[in-house]
Amino acid sequence: MSRAKPPAADTAVASDPELVRLGQRIRSLQDLAERRMAEAEGLSKTPDKLMETFDRFMQLNEEILGAIGQAHELQQQYRRRRQRLEAERARRLATARAQFLAQGLLPDATRH
């Protein structure tokens, strides 16, 4: 199972509360799925008790699939939000750069 991507290089983007919350939730779901898979693996090592453990195995299967599905949805939200924040940051930087350069082009403007 793929892990959540590392935080963005820009601290403003990486520390965005929504991204942090999504990242924590993704990690929690991935951990849950891994714990359930380990439990299911343990059950599969006792084939002689298959009839006794079948219901629990199927329950674990549903929990694993649910956690993986939720984590995938949250990863998509995380990616979209990060892209929006990075695009917004790039627009702000471009605007600030254009304003800075425009100041240098004005004949009466002084540059510090």
mmCIF file of N, CA, C and O in Angstrom, residues 6-62:
data_model
loop_
_atom_site.group_PDB
_atom_site.id
_atom_site.type_symbol
_atom_site.label_atom_id
_atom_site.label_comp_id
_atom_site.label_asym_id
_atom_site.label_seq_id
_atom_site.Cartn_x
_atom_site.Cartn_y
_atom_site.Cartn_z
ATOM 1 N N PRO A 6 5.242 12.837 1.096
ATOM 2 C CA PRO A 6 5.862 13.726 2.084
ATOM 3 C C PRO A 6 5.313 15.131 1.941
ATOM 4 O O PRO A 6 4.792 15.499 0.883
ATOM 5 N N PRO A 7 5.423 15.927 2.991
ATOM 6 C CA PRO A 7 4.871 17.272 2.933
ATOM 7 C C PRO A 7 5.509 18.100 1.825
ATOM 8 O O PRO A 7 6.620 17.825 1.390
ATOM 9 N N ALA A 8 4.791 19.099 1.379
ATOM 10 C CA ALA A 8 5.276 19.979 0.328
ATOM 11 C C ALA A 8 6.521 20.719 0.795
ATOM 12 O O ALA A 8 6.742 20.911 1.980
ATOM 13 N N ALA A 9 7.351 21.139 -0.159
ATOM 14 C CA ALA A 9 8.595 21.830 0.173
ATOM 15 C C ALA A 9 8.306 23.181 0.839
ATOM 16 O O ALA A 9 9.011 23.592 1.746
ATOM 17 N N ASP A 10 7.278 23.870 0.386
ATOM 18 C CA ASP A 10 6.925 25.171 0.955
ATOM 19 C C ASP A 10 6.245 24.943 2.297
ATOM 20 O O ASP A 10 5.253 24.229 2.396
ATOM 21 N N THR A 11 6.772 25.586 3.335
ATOM 22 C CA THR A 11 6.208 25.361 4.670
ATOM 23 C C THR A 11 4.779 25.874 4.791
ATOM 24 O O THR A 11 3.992 25.320 5.549
ATOM 25 N N ALA A 12 4.447 26.926 4.046
ATOM 26 C CA ALA A 12 3.074 27.435 4.101
ATOM 27 C C ALA A 12 2.096 26.396 3.553
ATOM 28 O O ALA A 12 1.000 26.224 4.082
ATOM 29 N N VAL A 13 2.500 25.706 2.513
ATOM 30 C CA VAL A 13 1.653 24.664 1.938
ATOM 31 C C VAL A 13 1.667 23.443 2.853
ATOM 32 O O VAL A 13 0.626 22.878 3.173
ATOM 33 N N ALA A 14 2.848 23.047 3.315
ATOM 34 C CA ALA A 14 2.973 21.850 4.144
ATOM 35 C C ALA A 14 2.264 21.995 5.480
ATOM 36 O O ALA A 14 1.788 21.011 6.037
ATOM 37 N N SER A 15 2.181 23.211 6.000
ATOM 38 C CA SER A 15 1.564 23.399 7.314
ATOM 39 C C SER A 15 0.084 23.773 7.214
ATOM 40 O O SER A 15 -0.534 24.078 8.234
ATOM 41 N N ASP A 16 -0.465 23.737 6.027
ATOM 42 C CA ASP A 16 -1.887 24.013 5.856
ATOM 43 C C ASP A 16 -2.683 23.049 6.740
ATOM 44 O O ASP A 16 -2.496 21.826 6.657
ATOM 45 N N PRO A 17 -3.544 23.567 7.619
ATOM 46 C CA PRO A 17 -4.268 22.700 8.566
ATOM 47 C C PRO A 17 -5.058 21.582 7.892
ATOM 48 O O PRO A 17 -5.103 20.463 8.403
ATOM 49 N N GLU A 18 -5.656 21.875 6.766
ATOM 50 C CA GLU A 18 -6.448 20.852 6.069
ATOM 51 C C GLU A 18 -5.536 19.748 5.524
ATOM 52 O O GLU A 18 -5.868 18.562 5.614
ATOM 53 N N LEU A 19 -4.375 20.122 4.964
ATOM 54 C CA LEU A 19 -3.439 19.112 4.466
ATOM 55 C C LEU A 19 -2.900 18.265 5.613
ATOM 56 O O LEU A 19 -2.771 17.051 5.474
ATOM 57 N N VAL A 20 -2.601 18.903 6.724
ATOM 58 C CA VAL A 20 -2.100 18.171 7.887
ATOM 59 C C VAL A 20 -3.155 17.183 8.367
ATOM 60 O O VAL A 20 -2.864 16.010 8.622
ATOM 61 N N ARG A 21 -4.398 17.626 8.460
ATOM 62 C CA ARG A 21 -5.484 16.751 8.906
ATOM 63 C C ARG A 21 -5.674 15.580 7.946
ATOM 64 O O ARG A 21 -5.808 14.424 8.366
ATOM 65 N N LEU A 22 -5.666 15.872 6.646
ATOM 66 C CA LEU A 22 -5.818 14.799 5.653
ATOM 67 C C LEU A 22 -4.665 13.803 5.747
ATOM 68 O O LEU A 22 -4.874 12.591 5.701
ATOM 69 N N GLY A 23 -3.448 14.308 5.880
ATOM 70 C CA GLY A 23 -2.286 13.429 5.984
ATOM 71 C C GLY A 23 -2.365 12.523 7.200
ATOM 72 O O GLY A 23 -2.060 11.322 7.119
ATOM 73 N N GLN A 24 -2.791 13.076 8.329
ATOM 74 C CA GLN A 24 -2.921 12.271 9.545
ATOM 75 C C GLN A 24 -3.995 11.208 9.382
ATOM 76 O O GLN A 24 -3.828 10.058 9.806
ATOM 77 N N ARG A 25 -5.094 11.582 8.784
ATOM 78 C CA ARG A 25 -6.198 10.631 8.588
ATOM 79 C C ARG A 25 -5.782 9.517 7.622
ATOM 80 O O ARG A 25 -6.105 8.347 7.836
ATOM 81 N N ILE A 26 -5.055 9.876 6.571
ATOM 82 C CA ILE A 26 -4.573 8.878 5.609
ATOM 83 C C ILE A 26 -3.655 7.883 6.325
ATOM 84 O O ILE A 26 -3.804 6.665 6.175
ATOM 85 N N ARG A 27 -2.710 8.406 7.098
ATOM 86 C CA ARG A 27 -1.790 7.521 7.826
ATOM 87 C C ARG A 27 -2.541 6.622 8.810
ATOM 88 O O ARG A 27 -2.230 5.442 8.939
ATOM 89 N N SER A 28 -3.537 7.169 9.466
ATOM 90 C CA SER A 28 -4.311 6.377 10.419
ATOM 91 C C SER A 28 -5.060 5.250 9.704
ATOM 92 O O SER A 28 -5.103 4.116 10.195
ATOM 93 N N LEU A 29 -5.641 5.530 8.550
ATOM 94 C CA LEU A 29 -6.347 4.495 7.786
ATOM 95 C C LEU A 29 -5.373 3.446 7.256
ATOM 96 O O LEU A 29 -5.678 2.248 7.258
ATOM 97 N N GLN A 30 -4.200 3.879 6.815
ATOM 98 C CA GLN A 30 -3.204 2.927 6.330
ATOM 99 C C GLN A 30 -2.725 2.025 7.465
ATOM 100 O O GLN A 30 -2.556 0.819 7.272
ATOM 101 N N ASP A 31 -2.522 2.603 8.632
ATOM 102 C CA ASP A 31 -2.117 1.800 9.793
ATOM 103 C C ASP A 31 -3.205 0.794 10.162
ATOM 104 O O ASP A 31 -2.905 -0.367 10.469
ATOM 105 N N LEU A 32 -4.455 1.244 10.140
ATOM 106 C CA LEU A 32 -5.570 0.352 10.443
ATOM 107 C C LEU A 32 -5.598 -0.822 9.459
ATOM 108 O O LEU A 32 -5.721 -1.980 9.867
ATOM 109 N N ALA A 33 -5.468 -0.511 8.175
ATOM 110 C CA ALA A 33 -5.488 -1.568 7.159
ATOM 111 C C ALA A 33 -4.335 -2.544 7.371
ATOM 112 O O ALA A 33 -4.520 -3.766 7.262
ATOM 113 N N GLU A 34 -3.162 -2.043 7.699
ATOM 114 C CA GLU A 34 -2.011 -2.919 7.924
ATOM 115 C C GLU A 34 -2.219 -3.818 9.146
ATOM 116 O O GLU A 34 -1.870 -5.006 9.119
ATOM 117 N N ARG A 35 -2.794 -3.256 10.223
ATOM 118 C CA ARG A 35 -3.069 -4.072 11.404
ATOM 119 C C ARG A 35 -4.084 -5.166 11.090
ATOM 120 O O ARG A 35 -3.940 -6.322 11.518
ATOM 121 N N ARG A 36 -5.123 -4.797 10.333
ATOM 122 C CA ARG A 36 -6.142 -5.786 9.978
ATOM 123 C C ARG A 36 -5.572 -6.864 9.053
ATOM 124 O O ARG A 36 -5.923 -8.037 9.155
ATOM 125 N N MET A 37 -4.680 -6.458 8.134
ATOM 126 C CA MET A 37 -4.058 -7.442 7.243
ATOM 127 C C MET A 37 -3.186 -8.417 8.043
ATOM 128 O O MET A 37 -3.173 -9.617 7.759
ATOM 129 N N ALA A 38 -2.472 -7.894 9.029
ATOM 130 C CA ALA A 38 -1.646 -8.765 9.872
ATOM 131 C C ALA A 38 -2.529 -9.750 10.638
ATOM 132 O O ALA A 38 -2.192 -10.943 10.755
ATOM 133 N N GLU A 39 -3.661 -9.268 11.135
ATOM 134 C CA GLU A 39 -4.584 -10.159 11.853
ATOM 135 C C GLU A 39 -5.153 -11.215 10.911
ATOM 136 O O GLU A 39 -5.238 -12.402 11.262
ATOM 137 N N ALA A 40 -5.532 -10.786 9.703
ATOM 138 C CA ALA A 40 -6.081 -11.733 8.726
ATOM 139 C C ALA A 40 -5.020 -12.760 8.321
ATOM 140 O O ALA A 40 -5.334 -13.951 8.152
ATOM 141 N N GLU A 41 -3.790 -12.319 8.198
ATOM 142 C CA GLU A 41 -2.713 -13.251 7.869
ATOM 143 C C GLU A 41 -2.566 -14.294 8.978
ATOM 144 O O GLU A 41 -2.356 -15.483 8.709
ATOM 145 N N GLY A 42 -2.663 -13.836 10.216
ATOM 146 C CA GLY A 42 -2.596 -14.773 11.334
ATOM 147 C C GLY A 42 -3.711 -15.798 11.281
ATOM 148 O O GLY A 42 -3.495 -16.984 11.548
ATOM 149 N N LEU A 43 -4.910 -15.347 10.917
ATOM 150 C CA LEU A 43 -6.033 -16.281 10.812
ATOM 151 C C LEU A 43 -5.820 -17.284 9.676
ATOM 152 O O LEU A 43 -6.214 -18.442 9.784
ATOM 153 N N SER A 44 -5.201 -16.823 8.602
ATOM 154 C CA SER A 44 -5.016 -17.703 7.450
ATOM 155 C C SER A 44 -3.973 -18.795 7.728
ATOM 156 O O SER A 44 -3.897 -19.767 6.990
ATOM 157 N N LYS A 45 -3.204 -18.639 8.794
ATOM 158 C CA LYS A 45 -2.177 -19.629 9.119
ATOM 159 C C LYS A 45 -2.738 -20.801 9.910
ATOM 160 O O LYS A 45 -2.002 -21.725 10.243
ATOM 161 N N THR A 46 -4.014 -20.738 10.199
ATOM 162 C CA THR A 46 -4.661 -21.846 10.918
ATOM 163 C C THR A 46 -5.823 -22.382 10.077
ATOM 164 O O THR A 46 -6.993 -22.199 10.429
ATOM 165 N N PRO A 47 -5.513 -23.045 8.975
ATOM 166 C CA PRO A 47 -6.580 -23.530 8.082
ATOM 167 C C PRO A 47 -7.489 -24.563 8.743
ATOM 168 O O PRO A 47 -8.641 -24.706 8.338
ATOM 169 N N ASP A 48 -6.999 -25.230 9.780
ATOM 170 C CA ASP A 48 -7.839 -26.232 10.450
ATOM 171 C C ASP A 48 -8.985 -25.579 11.223
ATOM 172 O O ASP A 48 -9.967 -26.232 11.549
ATOM 173 N N LYS A 49 -8.873 -24.280 11.492
ATOM 174 C CA LYS A 49 -9.929 -23.553 12.201
ATOM 175 C C LYS A 49 -10.702 -22.629 11.260
ATOM 176 O O LYS A 49 -11.306 -21.656 11.693
ATOM 177 N N LEU A 50 -10.663 -22.939 9.987
ATOM 178 C CA LEU A 50 -11.271 -22.081 8.974
ATOM 179 C C LEU A 50 -12.745 -21.802 9.248
ATOM 180 O O LEU A 50 -13.193 -20.663 9.141
ATOM 181 N N MET A 51 -13.493 -22.789 9.622
ATOM 182 C CA MET A 51 -14.925 -22.596 9.866
ATOM 183 C C MET A 51 -15.155 -21.692 11.076
ATOM 184 O O MET A 51 -16.085 -20.896 11.095
ATOM 185 N N GLU A 52 -14.281 -21.766 12.058
ATOM 186 C CA GLU A 52 -14.424 -20.947 13.262
ATOM 187 C C GLU A 52 -14.021 -19.492 13.012
ATOM 188 O O GLU A 52 -14.548 -18.571 13.630
ATOM 189 N N THR A 53 -13.073 -19.290 12.113
ATOM 190 C CA THR A 53 -12.524 -17.941 11.897
ATOM 191 C C THR A 53 -13.064 -17.263 10.647
ATOM 192 O O THR A 53 -12.716 -16.114 10.380
ATOM 193 N N PHE A 54 -13.903 -17.944 9.898
ATOM 194 C CA PHE A 54 -14.381 -17.400 8.623
ATOM 195 C C PHE A 54 -15.077 -16.059 8.791
ATOM 196 O O PHE A 54 -14.795 -15.105 8.043
ATOM 197 N N ASP A 55 -15.999 -15.958 9.746
ATOM 198 C CA ASP A 55 -16.734 -14.703 9.920
ATOM 199 C C ASP A 55 -15.786 -13.548 10.253
ATOM 200 O O ASP A 55 -15.916 -12.451 9.713
ATOM 201 N N ARG A 56 -14.839 -13.808 11.158
ATOM 202 C CA ARG A 56 -13.872 -12.756 11.518
ATOM 203 C C ARG A 56 -13.003 -12.397 10.315
ATOM 204 O O ARG A 56 -12.715 -11.228 10.072
ATOM 205 N N PHE A 57 -12.606 -13.382 9.547
ATOM 206 C CA PHE A 57 -11.799 -13.136 8.356
ATOM 207 C C PHE A 57 -12.554 -12.254 7.364
ATOM 208 O O PHE A 57 -11.990 -11.301 6.812
ATOM 209 N N MET A 58 -13.812 -12.533 7.163
ATOM 210 C CA MET A 58 -14.618 -11.737 6.235
ATOM 211 C C MET A 58 -14.821 -10.316 6.777
ATOM 212 O O MET A 58 -14.807 -9.342 6.012
ATOM 213 N N GLN A 59 -14.992 -10.186 8.077
ATOM 214 C CA GLN A 59 -15.125 -8.862 8.689
ATOM 215 C C GLN A 59 -13.828 -8.066 8.488
ATOM 216 O O GLN A 59 -13.873 -6.884 8.135
ATOM 217 N N LEU A 60 -12.707 -8.723 8.705
ATOM 218 C CA LEU A 60 -11.413 -8.061 8.494
ATOM 219 C C LEU A 60 -11.262 -7.631 7.034
ATOM 220 O O LEU A 60 -10.768 -6.542 6.740
ATOM 221 N N ASN A 61 -11.690 -8.509 6.134
ATOM 222 C CA ASN A 61 -11.624 -8.197 4.709
ATOM 223 C C ASN A 61 -12.396 -6.913 4.395
ATOM 224 O O ASN A 61 -11.901 -6.028 3.690
ATOM 225 N N GLU A 62 -13.601 -6.802 4.927
ATOM 226 C CA GLU A 62 -14.423 -5.606 4.707
ATOM 227 C C GLU A 62 -13.758 -4.362 5.301
ATOM 228 O O GLU A 62 -13.759 -3.290 4.697
#
